[in-house]
Coordinates of C-alpha atoms in Angstrom, one line a residue:
X1 CA 18.8 -0.4 -19.5
X2 CA 22.3 1.0 -19.6
X3 CA 23.3 4.5 -20.8
X4 CA 25.2 4.8 -24.1
X5 CA 29.0 5.4 -24.1
X6 CA 29.6 9.1 -24.6
X7 CA 33.0 10.8 -24.1
X8 CA 34.4 7.5 -22.9
X9 CA 31.9 7.0 -20.0
X10 CA 28.5 5.4 -19.5
X11 CA 27.5 7.5 -16.5
X12 CA 24.9 10.3 -16.8
X13 CA 26.5 13.4 -18.1
X14 CA 25.6 17.1 -17.9
X15 CA 24.2 19.0 -20.9
X16 CA 27.6 20.5 -21.8
X17 CA 29.1 17.0 -22.3
X18 CA 26.1 15.8 -24.3
X19 CA 26.0 18.9 -26.6
X20 CA 28.7 17.8 -29.1
X21 CA 27.2 14.4 -29.5
X22 CA 23.8 16.0 -30.1
X23 CA 25.3 18.2 -32.8
X24 CA 26.7 15.1 -34.6
X25 CA 23.3 13.3 -34.8
X26 CA 22.2 12.6 -38.4
X27 CA 18.9 14.2 -39.2
X28 CA 16.3 13.5 -41.9
X29 CA 16.0 15.9 -44.8
X30 CA 14.2 19.1 -43.9
X31 CA 14.7 18.6 -40.1
X32 CA 17.0 21.1 -38.4
X33 CA 16.9 19.7 -34.8
X34 CA 16.5 16.2 -33.3
X35 CA 13.2 15.6 -31.5
X36 CA 13.0 15.4 -27.7
X37 CA 12.1 11.7 -27.8
X38 CA 15.1 10.9 -29.9
X39 CA 17.4 12.8 -27.5
X40 CA 15.9 10.8 -24.6
X41 CA 16.3 7.6 -26.5
X42 CA 19.9 8.2 -27.9
X43 CA 21.4 9.4 -24.6
X44 CA 19.1 7.7 -22.0
X45 CA 18.2 11.0 -20.4
X46 CA 15.0 12.3 -18.8
X47 CA 12.5 14.8 -20.3
X48 CA 13.9 17.9 -18.4
X49 CA 17.5 17.3 -19.6
X50 CA 16.3 16.5 -23.1
X51 CA 14.3 19.8 -23.2
X52 CA 17.4 21.7 -22.0
X53 CA 19.6 20.1 -24.6
X54 CA 17.1 20.9 -27.4
X55 CA 17.0 24.5 -26.2
X56 CA 20.8 24.8 -26.4
X57 CA 20.8 23.4 -29.9
X58 CA 18.1 25.9 -31.0
X59 CA 20.0 28.8 -29.4
X60 CA 23.2 27.9 -31.2
X61 CA 21.3 27.6 -34.5
X62 CA 19.8 31.0 -34.0
X63 CA 23.2 32.5 -33.2
X64 CA 24.7 31.0 -36.4
X65 CA 21.8 32.4 -38.5
X66 CA 22.2 35.9 -36.9
X67 CA 26.0 35.8 -37.6
X68 CA 25.5 34.8 -41.2
X69 CA 23.0 37.5 -41.8
X70 CA 25.3 40.1 -40.3
X71 CA 28.2 39.0 -42.5
X72 CA 26.1 39.1 -45.6
X73 CA 24.9 42.6 -44.8
X74 CA 28.4 43.9 -44.2
X75 CA 29.6 42.3 -47.5
X76 CA 26.8 44.0 -49.5
X77 CA 27.6 47.3 -47.8
X78 CA 31.3 47.0 -48.6
X79 CA 30.5 46.3 -52.2
X80 CA 28.3 49.4 -52.5
X81 CA 30.9 51.7 -50.9
X82 CA 33.9 50.4 -52.8
X83 CA 35.5 53.0 -55.3
X84 CA 34.9 52.5 -59.1
X85 CA 38.1 50.9 -60.5
X86 CA 37.2 51.3 -64.2
X87 CA 39.9 53.0 -66.3
X88 CA 37.4 54.8 -68.4
X89 CA 36.4 58.1 -66.9
X90 CA 32.9 59.2 -68.0
X91 CA 32.8 62.5 -69.9
X92 CA 31.5 65.5 -68.1
X93 CA 28.0 66.4 -69.1
X94 CA 27.7 69.4 -71.4
X95 CA 26.2 72.5 -69.8
X96 CA 23.7 74.7 -71.6
X97 CA 24.7 77.7 -69.6
X98 CA 28.0 79.6 -69.0
X99 CA 30.4 77.9 -66.6
X100 CA 31.2 80.0 -63.6
X101 CA 34.6 81.7 -63.5
X102 CA 36.5 81.2 -60.4
X103 CA 37.8 78.4 -58.2
X104 CA 35.9 75.1 -58.0
X105 CA 33.4 75.0 -55.2
X106 CA 34.3 72.8 -52.3
X107 CA 33.1 69.3 -52.7
X108 CA 30.2 68.2 -50.6
X109 CA 31.5 66.0 -47.8
X110 CA 30.3 62.5 -47.9
X111 CA 28.6 61.5 -44.7
X112 CA 29.3 57.9 -43.8
X113 CA 26.2 55.8 -43.5
X114 CA 25.2 54.7 -40.0
X115 CA 25.8 51.0 -39.4
X116 CA 23.7 49.5 -36.7
X117 CA 25.7 47.7 -34.1
X118 CA 25.5 43.9 -34.2
X119 CA 22.9 42.4 -32.1
X120 CA 24.0 40.9 -28.9
X121 CA 23.8 37.1 -28.8
X122 CA 21.3 35.5 -26.6
X123 CA 22.7 34.9 -23.2
X124 CA 22.0 31.4 -21.9
X125 CA 22.0 31.0 -18.2
X126 CA 24.5 28.5 -16.8
X127 CA 23.0 25.1 -16.2
X128 CA 23.2 23.9 -12.6
X129 CA 23.8 20.1 -12.6
X130 CA 21.4 18.1 -10.5
X131 CA 22.5 17.4 -7.0
X132 CA 21.7 13.7 -7.4
X133 CA 21.3 11.5 -10.4
X134 CA 18.0 9.6 -10.3
X135 CA 16.7 6.7 -12.3
X136 CA 15.8 7.5 -15.9
X137 CA 12.2 6.9 -16.7
X138 CA 9.6 7.5 -19.4
X139 CA 8.3 11.1 -19.4
X140 CA 4.7 10.0 -19.0
X141 CA 5.5 7.7 -16.0
X142 CA 4.7 9.4 -12.6
X143 CA 7.6 9.6 -10.3
X144 CA 6.9 7.4 -7.2
X145 CA 6.8 9.4 -4.0
X146 CA 8.7 8.4 -0.9
X147 CA 6.7 6.4 1.5
X148 CA 5.3 8.3 4.4
X149 CA 5.6 6.7 7.8
X150 CA 2.2 6.5 9.4
X151 CA 1.5 7.3 13.1
X152 CA 1.6 4.6 15.6
X153 CA -1.8 3.2 16.8
X154 CA -0.8 1.0 19.7
X155 CA -1.8 3.6 22.3
X156 CA -5.4 2.9 21.2
X157 CA -5.1 -0.6 22.8
X158 CA -4.5 1.0 26.2
X159 CA -7.4 3.3 25.7
X160 CA -9.7 0.5 24.6
X161 CA -9.0 -1.9 27.4
X162 CA -10.8 -0.1 30.2
X163 CA -13.6 1.0 27.8
X164 CA -14.1 -2.6 26.7
X165 CA -14.4 -3.8 30.3
X166 CA -17.0 -1.0 31.1
X167 CA -19.0 -1.5 27.9
X168 CA -19.0 -5.3 28.2
X169 CA -20.2 -5.3 31.7
X170 CA -22.8 -2.6 31.0
X171 CA -24.4 -4.4 28.0
X172 CA -24.3 -7.8 29.8
X173 CA -25.9 -6.3 32.8
X174 CA -28.6 -4.6 30.7
X175 CA -29.2 -7.8 28.9
X176 CA -29.9 -9.6 32.2
X177 CA -32.4 -6.9 33.1
X178 CA -34.2 -7.2 29.8
X179 CA -34.6 -11.0 29.6
X180 CA -31.3 -12.1 28.0
X181 CA -29.7 -15.0 29.9
X182 CA -28.2 -18.5 29.7
X183 CA -29.7 -20.7 27.0
X184 CA -28.9 -24.2 25.6
X185 CA -28.7 -23.6 21.8
X186 CA -28.1 -27.3 20.9
X187 CA -30.8 -29.3 22.8
X188 CA -30.6 -33.0 22.2
X189 CA -27.2 -32.7 20.6
X190 CA -25.1 -31.0 23.2
X191 CA -27.3 -30.6 26.3
X192 CA -24.3 -29.5 28.4
X193 CA -23.4 -26.6 26.0
X194 CA -24.8 -23.3 27.3
X195 CA -24.3 -19.7 26.3
X196 CA -25.3 -16.4 27.8
X197 CA -27.1 -14.4 25.1
X198 CA -26.4 -11.1 26.9
X199 CA -22.9 -11.2 25.2
X200 CA -24.5 -10.7 21.8
X201 CA -25.3 -7.0 22.7
X202 CA -21.7 -5.7 23.2
X203 CA -20.4 -7.9 20.4
X204 CA -23.0 -6.8 17.9
X205 CA -23.6 -3.1 18.7
X206 CA -20.0 -2.0 19.5
X207 CA -18.3 -4.1 16.8
X208 CA -20.6 -2.7 14.1
X209 CA -20.0 0.9 15.4
X210 CA -16.3 0.4 15.2
X211 CA -16.4 -1.1 11.7
X212 CA -18.8 1.5 10.3
X213 CA -16.5 4.2 11.7
X214 CA -13.5 2.6 9.9
X215 CA -15.4 2.4 6.6
X216 CA -16.5 6.1 6.9
X217 CA -13.0 7.4 7.6
X218 CA -11.1 5.1 5.2
X219 CA -12.0 7.0 2.0
X220 CA -11.7 3.9 -0.1
X221 CA -15.4 3.0 -0.6
X222 CA -18.1 4.4 -2.9
X223 CA -19.9 7.5 -1.8
X224 CA -23.1 5.7 -1.0
X225 CA -21.3 3.3 1.3
X226 CA -19.4 6.1 3.0
X227 CA -22.6 8.1 3.6
X228 CA -24.4 5.0 5.0
X229 CA -21.4 4.1 7.2
X230 CA -21.2 7.7 8.6
X231 CA -24.8 7.9 9.8
X232 CA -25.0 4.3 11.0
X233 CA -21.7 4.6 12.9
X234 CA -23.1 7.7 14.7
X235 CA -26.4 6.0 15.4
X236 CA -24.6 2.9 16.7
X237 CA -22.4 4.9 19.1
X238 CA -25.4 6.9 20.3
X239 CA -27.3 3.6 21.0
X240 CA -24.3 2.2 22.8
X241 CA -24.1 5.3 25.0
X242 CA -27.8 5.2 25.7
X243 CA -27.6 1.5 26.7
X244 CA -24.8 2.3 29.2
X245 CA -26.8 5.2 30.7
X246 CA -29.9 3.0 31.0
X247 CA -28.1 0.2 32.7
X248 CA -26.4 2.5 35.3
X249 CA -29.7 4.3 36.0
X250 CA -31.6 1.1 36.5
X251 CA -28.9 -0.4 38.8
X252 CA -28.6 2.9 40.8
X253 CA -32.4 2.8 41.3
X254 CA -32.4 -0.8 42.4
X255 CA -34.6 -2.0 39.5
X256 CA -34.5 -5.8 39.0
X257 CA -36.5 -5.8 35.7
X258 CA -36.2 -3.2 33.0
X259 CA -39.4 -1.4 31.8
X260 CA -41.1 -2.8 28.8
X261 CA -40.0 -0.1 26.4
X262 CA -36.3 -0.5 27.3
X263 CA -36.7 -4.3 26.9
X264 CA -38.3 -3.8 23.5
X265 CA -35.5 -1.5 22.3
X266 CA -32.8 -3.8 23.5
X267 CA -34.5 -6.9 22.0
X268 CA -34.5 -5.2 18.6
X269 CA -30.8 -4.4 18.6
X270 CA -29.4 -7.8 17.3
X271 CA -31.8 -7.6 14.4
X272 CA -31.0 -4.0 13.6
X273 CA -27.2 -4.7 13.8
X274 CA -27.6 -7.7 11.4
X275 CA -29.6 -5.6 8.9
X276 CA -27.1 -2.6 9.0
X277 CA -24.1 -4.9 8.7
X278 CA -25.5 -6.7 5.7
X279 CA -26.5 -3.4 4.0
X280 CA -23.0 -1.9 4.6
X281 CA -21.2 -5.0 3.3
X282 CA -23.3 -4.8 0.1
X283 CA -22.6 -1.1 -0.4
X284 CA -18.9 -1.5 0.2
X285 CA -18.7 -4.1 -2.6
X286 CA -21.2 -2.4 -5.0
X287 CA -18.3 -0.9 -7.1
X288 CA -16.8 -4.3 -7.9

């Protein structure tokens, strides 16, 4: 969309340059001023400049009306104060009483009428041109904001590496004390394939805790999902901390097999993580 040619140029112009063209616009019968939308459409200008141009047109119209009213009042007053130019002099009224003898009394001086001073025209403050000409848009279209540069997150990798090593070794060690170990998940199919089930503890518990923490702080999920992610993330982090504490206490005490209640709690963790992960995924997508 290009700007119309006004005053020999197509570049955006200030209000002073657009004012003569706005005066020359043809208006429908009964309309004194062009509308703001028409000014925006005719001159390809934004809403602020169109409002300012319309205000200038209304101020000029008010000044013209005030000047015409003042001239009309002065003409009427001049006609009332003009001397009578008729040649016929009216006859003096007949008096029923004897006229006084002596010189004529001094005529009563005519006091001039007080003429109010003309009203001062409305002073319009000078318009400061914008420092930079922006893209002309629709008045109802929100102006896009400049992108904000986000903070760097790569230092988190350095922080997570030692924590990952400690957490991984703690969970794998606790899994060995509670009955987790090497299994062959594909007997008869791949007898040589083996996996240590102790790795399911750090992968499940800590991964869910990190994901639930992200969902809680993202602010882009329904309120129910955000509330569930908040409390489950806190619970997952607390369980992870308790697991590390339990492992180090058992190793420091020289225990080879964990007590039954610790074994029961650790054995239930994969099932609990599966249930909380499925519930959180359902709540996150509940608004779709």
